[in-house]
JSON list of C-alpha atoms in Angstrom, two decimals:
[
{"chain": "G", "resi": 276, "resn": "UNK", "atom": "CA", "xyz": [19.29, 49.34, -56.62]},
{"chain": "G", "resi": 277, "resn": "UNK", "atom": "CA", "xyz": [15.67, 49.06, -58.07]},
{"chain": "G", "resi": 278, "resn": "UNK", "atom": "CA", "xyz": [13.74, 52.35, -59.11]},
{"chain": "G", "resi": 279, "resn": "UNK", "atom": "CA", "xyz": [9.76, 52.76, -59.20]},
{"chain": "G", "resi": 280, "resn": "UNK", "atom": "CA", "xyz": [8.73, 56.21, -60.93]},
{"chain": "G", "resi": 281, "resn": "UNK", "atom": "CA", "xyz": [5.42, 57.58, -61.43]},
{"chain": "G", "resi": 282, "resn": "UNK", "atom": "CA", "xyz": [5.30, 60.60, -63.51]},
{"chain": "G", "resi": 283, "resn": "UNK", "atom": "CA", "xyz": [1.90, 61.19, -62.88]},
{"chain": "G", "resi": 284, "resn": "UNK", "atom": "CA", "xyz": [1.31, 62.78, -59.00]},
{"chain": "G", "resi": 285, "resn": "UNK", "atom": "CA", "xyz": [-2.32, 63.59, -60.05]},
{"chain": "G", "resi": 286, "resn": "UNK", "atom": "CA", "xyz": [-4.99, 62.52, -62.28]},
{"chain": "G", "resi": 287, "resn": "UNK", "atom": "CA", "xyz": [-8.57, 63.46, -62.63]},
{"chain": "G", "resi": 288, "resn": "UNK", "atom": "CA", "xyz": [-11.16, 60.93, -64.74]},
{"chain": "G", "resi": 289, "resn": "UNK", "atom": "CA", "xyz": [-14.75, 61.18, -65.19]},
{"chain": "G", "resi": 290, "resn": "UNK", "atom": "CA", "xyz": [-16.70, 58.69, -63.45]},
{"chain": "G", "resi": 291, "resn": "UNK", "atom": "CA", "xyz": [-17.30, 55.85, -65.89]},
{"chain": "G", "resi": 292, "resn": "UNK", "atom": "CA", "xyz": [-14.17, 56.84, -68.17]},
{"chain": "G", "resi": 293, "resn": "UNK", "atom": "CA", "xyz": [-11.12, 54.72, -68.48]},
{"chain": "G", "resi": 294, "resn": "UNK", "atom": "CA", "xyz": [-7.70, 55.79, -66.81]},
{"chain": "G", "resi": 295, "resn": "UNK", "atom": "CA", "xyz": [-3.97, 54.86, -66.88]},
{"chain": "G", "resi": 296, "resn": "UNK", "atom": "CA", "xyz": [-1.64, 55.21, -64.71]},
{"chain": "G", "resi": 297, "resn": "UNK", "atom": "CA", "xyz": [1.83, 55.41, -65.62]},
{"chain": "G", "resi": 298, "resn": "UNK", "atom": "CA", "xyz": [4.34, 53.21, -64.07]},
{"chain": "G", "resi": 299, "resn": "UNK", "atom": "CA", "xyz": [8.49, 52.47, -65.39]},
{"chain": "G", "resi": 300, "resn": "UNK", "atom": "CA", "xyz": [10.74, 50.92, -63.26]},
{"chain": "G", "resi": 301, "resn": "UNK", "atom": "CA", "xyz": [14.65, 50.31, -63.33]},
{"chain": "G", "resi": 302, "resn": "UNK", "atom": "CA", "xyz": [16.22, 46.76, -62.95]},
{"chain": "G", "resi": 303, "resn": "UNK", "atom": "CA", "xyz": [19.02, 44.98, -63.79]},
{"chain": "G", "resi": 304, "resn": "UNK", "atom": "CA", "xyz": [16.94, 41.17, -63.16]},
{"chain": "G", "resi": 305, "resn": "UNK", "atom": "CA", "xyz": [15.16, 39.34, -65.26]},
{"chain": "G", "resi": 306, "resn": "UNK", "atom": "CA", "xyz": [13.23, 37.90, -62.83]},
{"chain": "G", "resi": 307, "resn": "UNK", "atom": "CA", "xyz": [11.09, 39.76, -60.77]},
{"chain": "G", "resi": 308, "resn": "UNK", "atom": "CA", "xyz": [7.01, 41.20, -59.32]},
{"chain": "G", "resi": 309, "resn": "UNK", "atom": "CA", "xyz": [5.08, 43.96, -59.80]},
{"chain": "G", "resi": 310, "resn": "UNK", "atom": "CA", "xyz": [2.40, 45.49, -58.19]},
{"chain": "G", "resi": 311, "resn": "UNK", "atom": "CA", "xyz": [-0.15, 48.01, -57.56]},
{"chain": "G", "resi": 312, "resn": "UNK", "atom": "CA", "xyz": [-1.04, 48.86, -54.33]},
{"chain": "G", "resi": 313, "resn": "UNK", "atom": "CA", "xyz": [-4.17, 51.29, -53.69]},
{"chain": "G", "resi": 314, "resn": "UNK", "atom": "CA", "xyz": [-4.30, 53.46, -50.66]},
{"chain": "G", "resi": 315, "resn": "UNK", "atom": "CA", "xyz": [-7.71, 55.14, -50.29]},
{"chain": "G", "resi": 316, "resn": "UNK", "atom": "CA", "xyz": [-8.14, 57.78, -47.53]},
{"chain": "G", "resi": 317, "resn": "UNK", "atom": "CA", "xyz": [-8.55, 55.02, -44.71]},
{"chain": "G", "resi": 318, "resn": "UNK", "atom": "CA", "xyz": [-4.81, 54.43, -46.02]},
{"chain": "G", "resi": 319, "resn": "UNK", "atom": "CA", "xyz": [-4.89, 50.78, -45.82]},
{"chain": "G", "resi": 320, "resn": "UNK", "atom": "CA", "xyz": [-2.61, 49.41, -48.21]},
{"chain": "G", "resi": 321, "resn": "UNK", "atom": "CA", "xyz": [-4.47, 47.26, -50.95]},
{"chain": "G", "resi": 322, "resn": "UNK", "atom": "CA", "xyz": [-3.42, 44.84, -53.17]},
{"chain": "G", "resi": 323, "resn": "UNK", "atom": "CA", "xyz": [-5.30, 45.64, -56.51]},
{"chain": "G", "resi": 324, "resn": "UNK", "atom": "CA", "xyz": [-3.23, 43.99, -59.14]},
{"chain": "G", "resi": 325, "resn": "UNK", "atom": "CA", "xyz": [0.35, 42.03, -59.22]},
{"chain": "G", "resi": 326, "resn": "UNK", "atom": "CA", "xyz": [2.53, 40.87, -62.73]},
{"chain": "G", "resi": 327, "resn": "UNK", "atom": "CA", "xyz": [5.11, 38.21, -63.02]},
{"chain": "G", "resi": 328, "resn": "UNK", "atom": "CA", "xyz": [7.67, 39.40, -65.14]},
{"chain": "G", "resi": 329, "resn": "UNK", "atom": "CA", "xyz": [8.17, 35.69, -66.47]},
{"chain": "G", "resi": 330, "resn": "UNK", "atom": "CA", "xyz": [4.90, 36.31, -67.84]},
{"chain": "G", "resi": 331, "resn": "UNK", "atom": "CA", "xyz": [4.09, 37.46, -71.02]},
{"chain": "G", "resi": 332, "resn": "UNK", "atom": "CA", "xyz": [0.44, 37.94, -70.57]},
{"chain": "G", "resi": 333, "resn": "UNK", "atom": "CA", "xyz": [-0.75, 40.69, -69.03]},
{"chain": "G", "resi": 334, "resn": "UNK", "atom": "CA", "xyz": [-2.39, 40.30, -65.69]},
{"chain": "G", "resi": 335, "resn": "UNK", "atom": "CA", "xyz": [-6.46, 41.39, -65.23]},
{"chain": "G", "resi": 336, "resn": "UNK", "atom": "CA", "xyz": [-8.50, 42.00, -62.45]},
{"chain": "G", "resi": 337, "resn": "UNK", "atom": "CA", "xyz": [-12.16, 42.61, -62.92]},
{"chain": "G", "resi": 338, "resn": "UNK", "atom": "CA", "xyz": [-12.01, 46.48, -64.01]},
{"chain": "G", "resi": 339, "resn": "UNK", "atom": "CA", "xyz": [-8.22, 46.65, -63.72]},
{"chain": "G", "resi": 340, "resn": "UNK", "atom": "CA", "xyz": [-5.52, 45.19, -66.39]},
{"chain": "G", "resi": 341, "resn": "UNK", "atom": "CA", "xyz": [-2.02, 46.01, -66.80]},
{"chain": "G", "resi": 342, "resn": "UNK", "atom": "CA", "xyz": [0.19, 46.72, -69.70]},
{"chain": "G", "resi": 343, "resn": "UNK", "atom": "CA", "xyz": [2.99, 45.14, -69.02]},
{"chain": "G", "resi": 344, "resn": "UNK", "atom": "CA", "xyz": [6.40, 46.31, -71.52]},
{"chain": "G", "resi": 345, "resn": "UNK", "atom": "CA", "xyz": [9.35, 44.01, -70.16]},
{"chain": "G", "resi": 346, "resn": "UNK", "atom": "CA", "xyz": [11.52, 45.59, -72.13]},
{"chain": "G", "resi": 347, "resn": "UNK", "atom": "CA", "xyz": [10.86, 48.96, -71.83]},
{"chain": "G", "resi": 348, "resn": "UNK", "atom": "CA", "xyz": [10.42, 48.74, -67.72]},
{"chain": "G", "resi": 349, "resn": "UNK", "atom": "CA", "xyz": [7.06, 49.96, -68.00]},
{"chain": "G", "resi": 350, "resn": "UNK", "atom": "CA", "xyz": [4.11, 48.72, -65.93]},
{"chain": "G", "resi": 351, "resn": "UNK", "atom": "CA", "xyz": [1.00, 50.62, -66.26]},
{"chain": "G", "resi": 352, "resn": "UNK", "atom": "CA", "xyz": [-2.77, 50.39, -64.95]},
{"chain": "G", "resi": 353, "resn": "UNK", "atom": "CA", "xyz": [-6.04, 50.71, -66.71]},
{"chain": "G", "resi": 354, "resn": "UNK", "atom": "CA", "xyz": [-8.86, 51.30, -64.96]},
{"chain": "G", "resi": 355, "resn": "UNK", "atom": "CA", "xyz": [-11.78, 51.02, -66.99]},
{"chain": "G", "resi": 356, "resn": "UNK", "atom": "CA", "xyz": [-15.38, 51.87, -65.85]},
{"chain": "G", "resi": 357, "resn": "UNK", "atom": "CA", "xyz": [-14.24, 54.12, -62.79]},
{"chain": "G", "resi": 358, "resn": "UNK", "atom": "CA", "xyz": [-16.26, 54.27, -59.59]},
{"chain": "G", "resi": 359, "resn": "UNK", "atom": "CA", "xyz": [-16.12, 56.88, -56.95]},
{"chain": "G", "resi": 360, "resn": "UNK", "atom": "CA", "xyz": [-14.49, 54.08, -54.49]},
{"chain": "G", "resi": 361, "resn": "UNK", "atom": "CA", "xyz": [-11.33, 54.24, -56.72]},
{"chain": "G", "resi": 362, "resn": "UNK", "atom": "CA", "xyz": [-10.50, 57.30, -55.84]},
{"chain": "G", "resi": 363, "resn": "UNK", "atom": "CA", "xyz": [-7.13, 57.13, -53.83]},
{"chain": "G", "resi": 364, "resn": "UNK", "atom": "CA", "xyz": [-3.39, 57.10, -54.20]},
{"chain": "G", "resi": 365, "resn": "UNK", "atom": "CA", "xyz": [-2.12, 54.31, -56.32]},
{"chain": "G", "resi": 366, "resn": "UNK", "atom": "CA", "xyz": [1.33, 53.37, -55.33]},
{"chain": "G", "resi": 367, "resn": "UNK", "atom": "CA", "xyz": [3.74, 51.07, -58.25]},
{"chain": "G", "resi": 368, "resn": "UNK", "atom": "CA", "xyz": [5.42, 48.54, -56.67]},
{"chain": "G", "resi": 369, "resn": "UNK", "atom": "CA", "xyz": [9.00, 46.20, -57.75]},
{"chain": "G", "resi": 370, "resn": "UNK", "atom": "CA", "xyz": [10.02, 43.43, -56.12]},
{"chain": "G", "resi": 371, "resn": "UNK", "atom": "CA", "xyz": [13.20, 41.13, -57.09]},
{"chain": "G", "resi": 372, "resn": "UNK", "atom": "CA", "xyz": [11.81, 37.48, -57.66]},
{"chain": "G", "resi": 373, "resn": "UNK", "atom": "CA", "xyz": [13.93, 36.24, -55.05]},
{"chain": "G", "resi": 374, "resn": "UNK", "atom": "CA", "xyz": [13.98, 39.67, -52.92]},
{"chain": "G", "resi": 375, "resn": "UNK", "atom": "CA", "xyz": [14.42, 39.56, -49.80]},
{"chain": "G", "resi": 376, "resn": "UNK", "atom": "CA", "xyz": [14.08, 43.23, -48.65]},
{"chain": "G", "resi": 377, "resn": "UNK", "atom": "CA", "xyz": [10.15, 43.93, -49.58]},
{"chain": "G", "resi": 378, "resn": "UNK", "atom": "CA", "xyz": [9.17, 46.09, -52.41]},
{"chain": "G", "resi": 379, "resn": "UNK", "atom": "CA", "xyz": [10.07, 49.12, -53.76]},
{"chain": "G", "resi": 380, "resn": "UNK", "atom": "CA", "xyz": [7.52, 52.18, -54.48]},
{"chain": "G", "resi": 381, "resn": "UNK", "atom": "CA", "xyz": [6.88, 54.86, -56.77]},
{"chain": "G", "resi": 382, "resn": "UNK", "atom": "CA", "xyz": [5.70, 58.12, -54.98]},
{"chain": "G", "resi": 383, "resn": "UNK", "atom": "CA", "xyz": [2.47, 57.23, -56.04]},
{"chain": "G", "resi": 384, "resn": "UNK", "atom": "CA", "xyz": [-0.49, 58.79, -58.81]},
{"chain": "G", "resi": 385, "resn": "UNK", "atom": "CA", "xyz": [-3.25, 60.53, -56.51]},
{"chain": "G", "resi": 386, "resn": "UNK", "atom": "CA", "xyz": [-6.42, 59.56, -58.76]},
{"chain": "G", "resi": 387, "resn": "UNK", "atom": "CA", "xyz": [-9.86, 61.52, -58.66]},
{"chain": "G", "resi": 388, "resn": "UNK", "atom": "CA", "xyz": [-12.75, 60.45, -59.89]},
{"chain": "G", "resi": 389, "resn": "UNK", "atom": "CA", "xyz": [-15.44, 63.59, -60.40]},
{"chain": "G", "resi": 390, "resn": "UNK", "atom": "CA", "xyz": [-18.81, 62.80, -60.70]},
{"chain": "J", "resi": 212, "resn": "UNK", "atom": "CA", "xyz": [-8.88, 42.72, -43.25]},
{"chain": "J", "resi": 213, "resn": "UNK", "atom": "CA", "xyz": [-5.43, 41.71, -44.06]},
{"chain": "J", "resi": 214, "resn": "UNK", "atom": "CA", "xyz": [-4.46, 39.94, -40.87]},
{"chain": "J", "resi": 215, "resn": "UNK", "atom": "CA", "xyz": [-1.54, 42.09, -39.90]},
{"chain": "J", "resi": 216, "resn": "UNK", "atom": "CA", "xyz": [-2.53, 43.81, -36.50]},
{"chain": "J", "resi": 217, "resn": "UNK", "atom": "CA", "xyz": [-0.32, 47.15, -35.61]},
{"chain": "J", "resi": 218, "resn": "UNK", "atom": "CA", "xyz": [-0.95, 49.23, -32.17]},
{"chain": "J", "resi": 219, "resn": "UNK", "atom": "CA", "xyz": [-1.27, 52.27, -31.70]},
{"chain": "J", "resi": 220, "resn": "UNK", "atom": "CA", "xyz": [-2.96, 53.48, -34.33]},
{"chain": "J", "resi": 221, "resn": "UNK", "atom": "CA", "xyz": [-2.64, 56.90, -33.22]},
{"chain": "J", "resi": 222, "resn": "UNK", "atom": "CA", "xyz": [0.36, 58.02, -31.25]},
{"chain": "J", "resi": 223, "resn": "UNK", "atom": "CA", "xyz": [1.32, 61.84, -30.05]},
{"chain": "J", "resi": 224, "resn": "UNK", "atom": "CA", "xyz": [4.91, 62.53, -28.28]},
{"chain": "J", "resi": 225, "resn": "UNK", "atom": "CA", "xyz": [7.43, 65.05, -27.73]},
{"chain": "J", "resi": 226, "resn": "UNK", "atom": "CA", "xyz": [10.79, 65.67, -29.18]},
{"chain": "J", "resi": 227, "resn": "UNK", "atom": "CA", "xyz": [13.43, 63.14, -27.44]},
{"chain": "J", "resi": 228, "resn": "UNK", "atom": "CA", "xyz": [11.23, 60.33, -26.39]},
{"chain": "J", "resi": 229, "resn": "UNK", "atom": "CA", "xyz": [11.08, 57.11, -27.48]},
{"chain": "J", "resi": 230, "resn": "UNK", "atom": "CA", "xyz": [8.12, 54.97, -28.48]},
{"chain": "J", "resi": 231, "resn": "UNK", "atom": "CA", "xyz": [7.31, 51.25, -29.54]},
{"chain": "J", "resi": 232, "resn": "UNK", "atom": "CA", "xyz": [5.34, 50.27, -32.43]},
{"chain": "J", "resi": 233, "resn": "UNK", "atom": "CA", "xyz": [3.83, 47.05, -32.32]},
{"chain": "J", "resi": 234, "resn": "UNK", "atom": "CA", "xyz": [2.85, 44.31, -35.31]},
{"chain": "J", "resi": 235, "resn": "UNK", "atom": "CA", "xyz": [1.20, 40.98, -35.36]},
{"chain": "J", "resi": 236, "resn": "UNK", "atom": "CA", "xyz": [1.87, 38.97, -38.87]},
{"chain": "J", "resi": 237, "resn": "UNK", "atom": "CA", "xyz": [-1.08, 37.42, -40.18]},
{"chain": "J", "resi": 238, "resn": "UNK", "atom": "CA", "xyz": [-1.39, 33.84, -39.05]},
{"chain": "J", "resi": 239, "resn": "UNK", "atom": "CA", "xyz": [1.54, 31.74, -40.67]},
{"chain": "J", "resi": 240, "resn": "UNK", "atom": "CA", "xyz": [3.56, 33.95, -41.79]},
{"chain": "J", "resi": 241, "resn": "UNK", "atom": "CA", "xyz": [7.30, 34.33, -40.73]},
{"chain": "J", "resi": 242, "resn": "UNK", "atom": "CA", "xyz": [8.47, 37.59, -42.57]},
{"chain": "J", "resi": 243, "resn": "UNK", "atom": "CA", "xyz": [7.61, 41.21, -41.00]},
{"chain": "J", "resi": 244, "resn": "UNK", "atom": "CA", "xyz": [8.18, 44.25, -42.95]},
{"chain": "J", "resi": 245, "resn": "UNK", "atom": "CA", "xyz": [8.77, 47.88, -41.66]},
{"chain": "J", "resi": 246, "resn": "UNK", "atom": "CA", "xyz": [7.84, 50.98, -44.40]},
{"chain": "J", "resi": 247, "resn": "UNK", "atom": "CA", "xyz": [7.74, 54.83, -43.52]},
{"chain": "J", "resi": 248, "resn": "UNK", "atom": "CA", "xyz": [5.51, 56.75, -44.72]},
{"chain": "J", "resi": 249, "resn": "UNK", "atom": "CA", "xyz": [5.87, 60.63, -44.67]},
{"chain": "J", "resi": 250, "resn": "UNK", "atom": "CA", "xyz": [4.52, 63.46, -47.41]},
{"chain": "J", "resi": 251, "resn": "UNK", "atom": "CA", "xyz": [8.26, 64.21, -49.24]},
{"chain": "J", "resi": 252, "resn": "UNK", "atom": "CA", "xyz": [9.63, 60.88, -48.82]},
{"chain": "J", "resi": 253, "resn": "UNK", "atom": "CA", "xyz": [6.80, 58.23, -50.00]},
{"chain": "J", "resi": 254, "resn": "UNK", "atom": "CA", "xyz": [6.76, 54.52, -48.58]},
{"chain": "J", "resi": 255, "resn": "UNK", "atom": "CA", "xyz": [10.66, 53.93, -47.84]},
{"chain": "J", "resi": 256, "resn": "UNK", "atom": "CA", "xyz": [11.42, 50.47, -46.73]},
{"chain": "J", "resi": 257, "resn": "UNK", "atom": "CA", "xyz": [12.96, 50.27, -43.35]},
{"chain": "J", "resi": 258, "resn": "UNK", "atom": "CA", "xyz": [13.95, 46.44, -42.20]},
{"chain": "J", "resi": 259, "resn": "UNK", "atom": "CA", "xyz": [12.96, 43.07, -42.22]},
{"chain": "J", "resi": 260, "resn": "UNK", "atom": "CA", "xyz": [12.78, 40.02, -40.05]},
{"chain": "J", "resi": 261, "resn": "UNK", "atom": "CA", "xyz": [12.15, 36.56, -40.85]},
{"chain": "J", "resi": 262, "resn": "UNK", "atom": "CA", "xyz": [11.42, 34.08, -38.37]},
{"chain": "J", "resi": 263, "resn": "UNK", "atom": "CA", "xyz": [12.94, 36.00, -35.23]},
{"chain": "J", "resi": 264, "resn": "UNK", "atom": "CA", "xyz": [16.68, 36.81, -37.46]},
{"chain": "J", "resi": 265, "resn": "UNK", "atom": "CA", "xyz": [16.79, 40.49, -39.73]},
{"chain": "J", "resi": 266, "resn": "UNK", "atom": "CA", "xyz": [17.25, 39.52, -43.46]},
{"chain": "J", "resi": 267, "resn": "UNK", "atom": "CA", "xyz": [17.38, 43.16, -44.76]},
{"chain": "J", "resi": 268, "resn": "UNK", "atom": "CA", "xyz": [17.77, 46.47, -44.03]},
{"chain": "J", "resi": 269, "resn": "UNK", "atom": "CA", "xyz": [16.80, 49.69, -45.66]},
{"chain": "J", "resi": 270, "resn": "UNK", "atom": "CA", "xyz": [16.85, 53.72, -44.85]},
{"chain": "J", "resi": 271, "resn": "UNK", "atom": "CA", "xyz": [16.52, 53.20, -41.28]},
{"chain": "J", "resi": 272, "resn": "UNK", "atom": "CA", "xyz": [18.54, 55.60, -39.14]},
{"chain": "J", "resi": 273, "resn": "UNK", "atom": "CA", "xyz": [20.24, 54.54, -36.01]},
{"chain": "J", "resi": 274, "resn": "UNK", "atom": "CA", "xyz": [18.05, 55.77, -33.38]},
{"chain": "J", "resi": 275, "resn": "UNK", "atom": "CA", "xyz": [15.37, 53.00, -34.43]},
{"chain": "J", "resi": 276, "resn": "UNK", "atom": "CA", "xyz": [15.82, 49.32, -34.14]},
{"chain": "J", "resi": 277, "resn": "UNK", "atom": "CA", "xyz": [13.51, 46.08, -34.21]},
{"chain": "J", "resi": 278, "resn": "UNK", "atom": "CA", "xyz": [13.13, 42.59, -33.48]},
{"chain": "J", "resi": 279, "resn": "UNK", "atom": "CA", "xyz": [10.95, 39.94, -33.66]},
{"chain": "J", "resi": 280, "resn": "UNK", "atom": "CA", "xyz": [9.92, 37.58, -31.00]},
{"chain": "J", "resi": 281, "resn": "UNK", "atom": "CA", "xyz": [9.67, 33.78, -30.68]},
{"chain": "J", "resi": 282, "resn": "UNK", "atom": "CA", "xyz": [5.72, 34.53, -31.61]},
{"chain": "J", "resi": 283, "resn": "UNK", "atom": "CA", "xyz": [6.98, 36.04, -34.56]},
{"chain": "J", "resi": 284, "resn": "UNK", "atom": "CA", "xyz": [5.06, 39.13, -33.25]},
{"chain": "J", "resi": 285, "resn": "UNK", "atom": "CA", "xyz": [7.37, 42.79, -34.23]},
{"chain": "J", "resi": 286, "resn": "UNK", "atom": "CA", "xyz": [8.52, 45.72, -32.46]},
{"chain": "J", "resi": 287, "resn": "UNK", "atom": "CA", "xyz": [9.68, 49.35, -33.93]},
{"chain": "J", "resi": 288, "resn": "UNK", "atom": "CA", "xyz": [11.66, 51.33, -31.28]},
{"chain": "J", "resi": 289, "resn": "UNK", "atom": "CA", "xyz": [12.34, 54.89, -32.18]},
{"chain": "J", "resi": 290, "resn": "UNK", "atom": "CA", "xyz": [14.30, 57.05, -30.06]},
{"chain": "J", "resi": 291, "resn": "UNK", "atom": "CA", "xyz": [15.45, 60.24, -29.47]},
{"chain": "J", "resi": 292, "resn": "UNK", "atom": "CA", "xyz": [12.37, 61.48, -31.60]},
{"chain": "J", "resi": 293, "resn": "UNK", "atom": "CA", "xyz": [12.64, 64.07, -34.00]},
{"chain": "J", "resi": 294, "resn": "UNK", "atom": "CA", "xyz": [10.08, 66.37, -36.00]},
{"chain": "J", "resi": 295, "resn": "UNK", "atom": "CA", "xyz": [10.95, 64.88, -38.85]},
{"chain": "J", "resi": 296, "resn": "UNK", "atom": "CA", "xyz": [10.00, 61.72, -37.35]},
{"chain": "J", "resi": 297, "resn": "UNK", "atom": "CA", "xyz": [6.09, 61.98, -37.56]},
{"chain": "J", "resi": 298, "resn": "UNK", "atom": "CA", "xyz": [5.09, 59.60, -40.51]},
{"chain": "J", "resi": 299, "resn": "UNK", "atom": "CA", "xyz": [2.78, 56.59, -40.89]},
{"chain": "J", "resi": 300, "resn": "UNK", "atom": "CA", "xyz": [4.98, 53.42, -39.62]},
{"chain": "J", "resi": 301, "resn": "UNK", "atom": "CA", "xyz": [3.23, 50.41, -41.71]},
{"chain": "J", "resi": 302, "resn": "UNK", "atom": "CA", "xyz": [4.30, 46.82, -40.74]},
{"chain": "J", "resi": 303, "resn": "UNK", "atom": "CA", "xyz": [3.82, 44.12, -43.63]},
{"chain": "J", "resi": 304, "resn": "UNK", "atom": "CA", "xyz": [4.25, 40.46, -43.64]},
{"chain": "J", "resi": 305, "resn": "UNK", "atom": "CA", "xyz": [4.47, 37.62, -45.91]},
{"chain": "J", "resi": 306, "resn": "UNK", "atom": "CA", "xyz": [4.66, 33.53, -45.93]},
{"chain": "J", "resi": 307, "resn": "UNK", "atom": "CA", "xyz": [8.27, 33.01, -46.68]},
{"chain": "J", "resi": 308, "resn": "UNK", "atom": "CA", "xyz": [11.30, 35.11, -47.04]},
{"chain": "J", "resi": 309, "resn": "UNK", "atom": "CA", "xyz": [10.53, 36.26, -50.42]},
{"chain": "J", "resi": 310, "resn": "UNK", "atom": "CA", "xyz": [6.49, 36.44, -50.12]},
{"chain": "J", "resi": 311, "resn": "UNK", "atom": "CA", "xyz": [6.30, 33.05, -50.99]},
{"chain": "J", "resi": 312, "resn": "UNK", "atom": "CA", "xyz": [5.01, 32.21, -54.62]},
{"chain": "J", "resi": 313, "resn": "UNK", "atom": "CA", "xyz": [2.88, 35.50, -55.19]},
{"chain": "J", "resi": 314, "resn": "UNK", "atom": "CA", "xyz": [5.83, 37.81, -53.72]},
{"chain": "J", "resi": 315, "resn": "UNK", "atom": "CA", "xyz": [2.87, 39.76, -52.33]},
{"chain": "J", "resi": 316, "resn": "UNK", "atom": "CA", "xyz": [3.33, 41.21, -48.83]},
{"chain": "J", "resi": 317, "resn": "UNK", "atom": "CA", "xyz": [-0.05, 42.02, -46.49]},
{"chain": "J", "resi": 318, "resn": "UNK", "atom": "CA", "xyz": [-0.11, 45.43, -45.08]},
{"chain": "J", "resi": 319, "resn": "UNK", "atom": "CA", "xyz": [-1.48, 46.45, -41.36]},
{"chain": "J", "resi": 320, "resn": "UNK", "atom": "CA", "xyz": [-3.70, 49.87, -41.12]},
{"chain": "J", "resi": 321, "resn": "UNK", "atom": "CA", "xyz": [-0.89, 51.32, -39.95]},
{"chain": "J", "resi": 322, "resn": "UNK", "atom": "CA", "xyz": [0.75, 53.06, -37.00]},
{"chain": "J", "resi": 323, "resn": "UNK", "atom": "CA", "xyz": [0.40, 57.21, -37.03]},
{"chain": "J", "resi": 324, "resn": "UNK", "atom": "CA", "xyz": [3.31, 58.95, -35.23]},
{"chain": "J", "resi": 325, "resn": "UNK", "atom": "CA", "xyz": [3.18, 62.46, -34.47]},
{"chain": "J", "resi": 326, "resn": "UNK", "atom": "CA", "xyz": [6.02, 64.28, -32.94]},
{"chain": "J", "resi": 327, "resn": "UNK", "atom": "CA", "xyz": [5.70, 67.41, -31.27]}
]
């Protein structure tokens, strides 16, 4: 079975800084998603950023990018330019390319932003 | 918005009852999703139907089942509730089986259960 670990259960950024967020995962595929999902105190579940692992390039949202290592099963997010709206609990998410039983989660990075 | 509708939002019962959650996929879209969420065990995947049949099924204990209707709408039963029950119940869906070509599946607000 897949494994999603964040190491991080809080960090704290200045507003304007940059921020990562630490992500590895355990898999056995080759083929396969990633996500992060961003849960703000509402605690809708939001989309903010998803990876093919068949890609090599390294998927970028606006202020969010990725660093995505294949090989060492590590997946994580920069935020650059952070806003107080960003503050929330960022979940990492796995799922198998051809998966069939949703995605996986890490236990999530709570991320402040202080003013 | 994502699309995906859940009722209640807010829910309050007693130990040994039994309640239904309910979840409308987003339009066109045959696979529902059902994820826990409590404080000491994160978002655990619970089971998932696509197009009326269950494909997969995760930590879900045996006093809660589901199905999916002919309108591909969802419904969580949990019985014989429990303390440890109380959690956020979120429904997801996606296109296909395997969230189509973006694997991404689109989460509902949620369902908040609180047993007493």
């Amino acid at each position: 079975a897949q494994t999603v670990t964040q190491s991080q259960p809080e960090m704290s950024v200045q507003e304007a800084e940059t921020v990562t967020l630490s992500c590895t995962y355990d898999t056995s595929e080759s083929d396969y998603y990633l996500f992060w999902y961003k849960q703000p105190p509402s605690r809708q579940m939001i989309l903010v950023i998803r990876q093919e692992a068949y890609k090599q390039q390294n998927a970028t949202e606006n202020r969010f990018s990725v660093n995505f290592q294949k090989a060492a099963k590590s997946f994580s997010l920069k935020i650059s330019d952070s806003q107080l709206g960003d503050a929330a609990m960022y979940f990492c998410a796995y799922r198998s390319w051809g998966g069939a039983d949703g995605l996986t989660f890490g236990k999530g990075t709570h991320l402040i932003i202080q003013p | 918005d994502s699309g995906v509708t859940q009722t209640p939002k807010h829910l309050i019962t007693a130990t040994g009852q039994r309640v239904t959650l309910r979840c409308s996929p987003r339009s066109g879209d045959l696979s529902v999703y059902w994820y826990q969420q409590s404080l000491d065990q994160g978002l655990q995947f619970l089971i998932q139907y696509y197009n009326g049949e269950e494909r997969a099924k995760g930590n879900i204990l045996e006093r809660f089942s589901a199905q999916q209707f002919p309108d591909l709408h969802s419904e969580l039963n949990l019985s014989s509730l429990e303390l440890g029950d109380s959690a956020l119940y979120f429904c997801a869906s996606s296109v296909g089986l395997a969230g189509g070509n973006t694997g991404e599946l689109f989460f509902g607000e949620g369902s908040r259960l609180t047993v007493l």
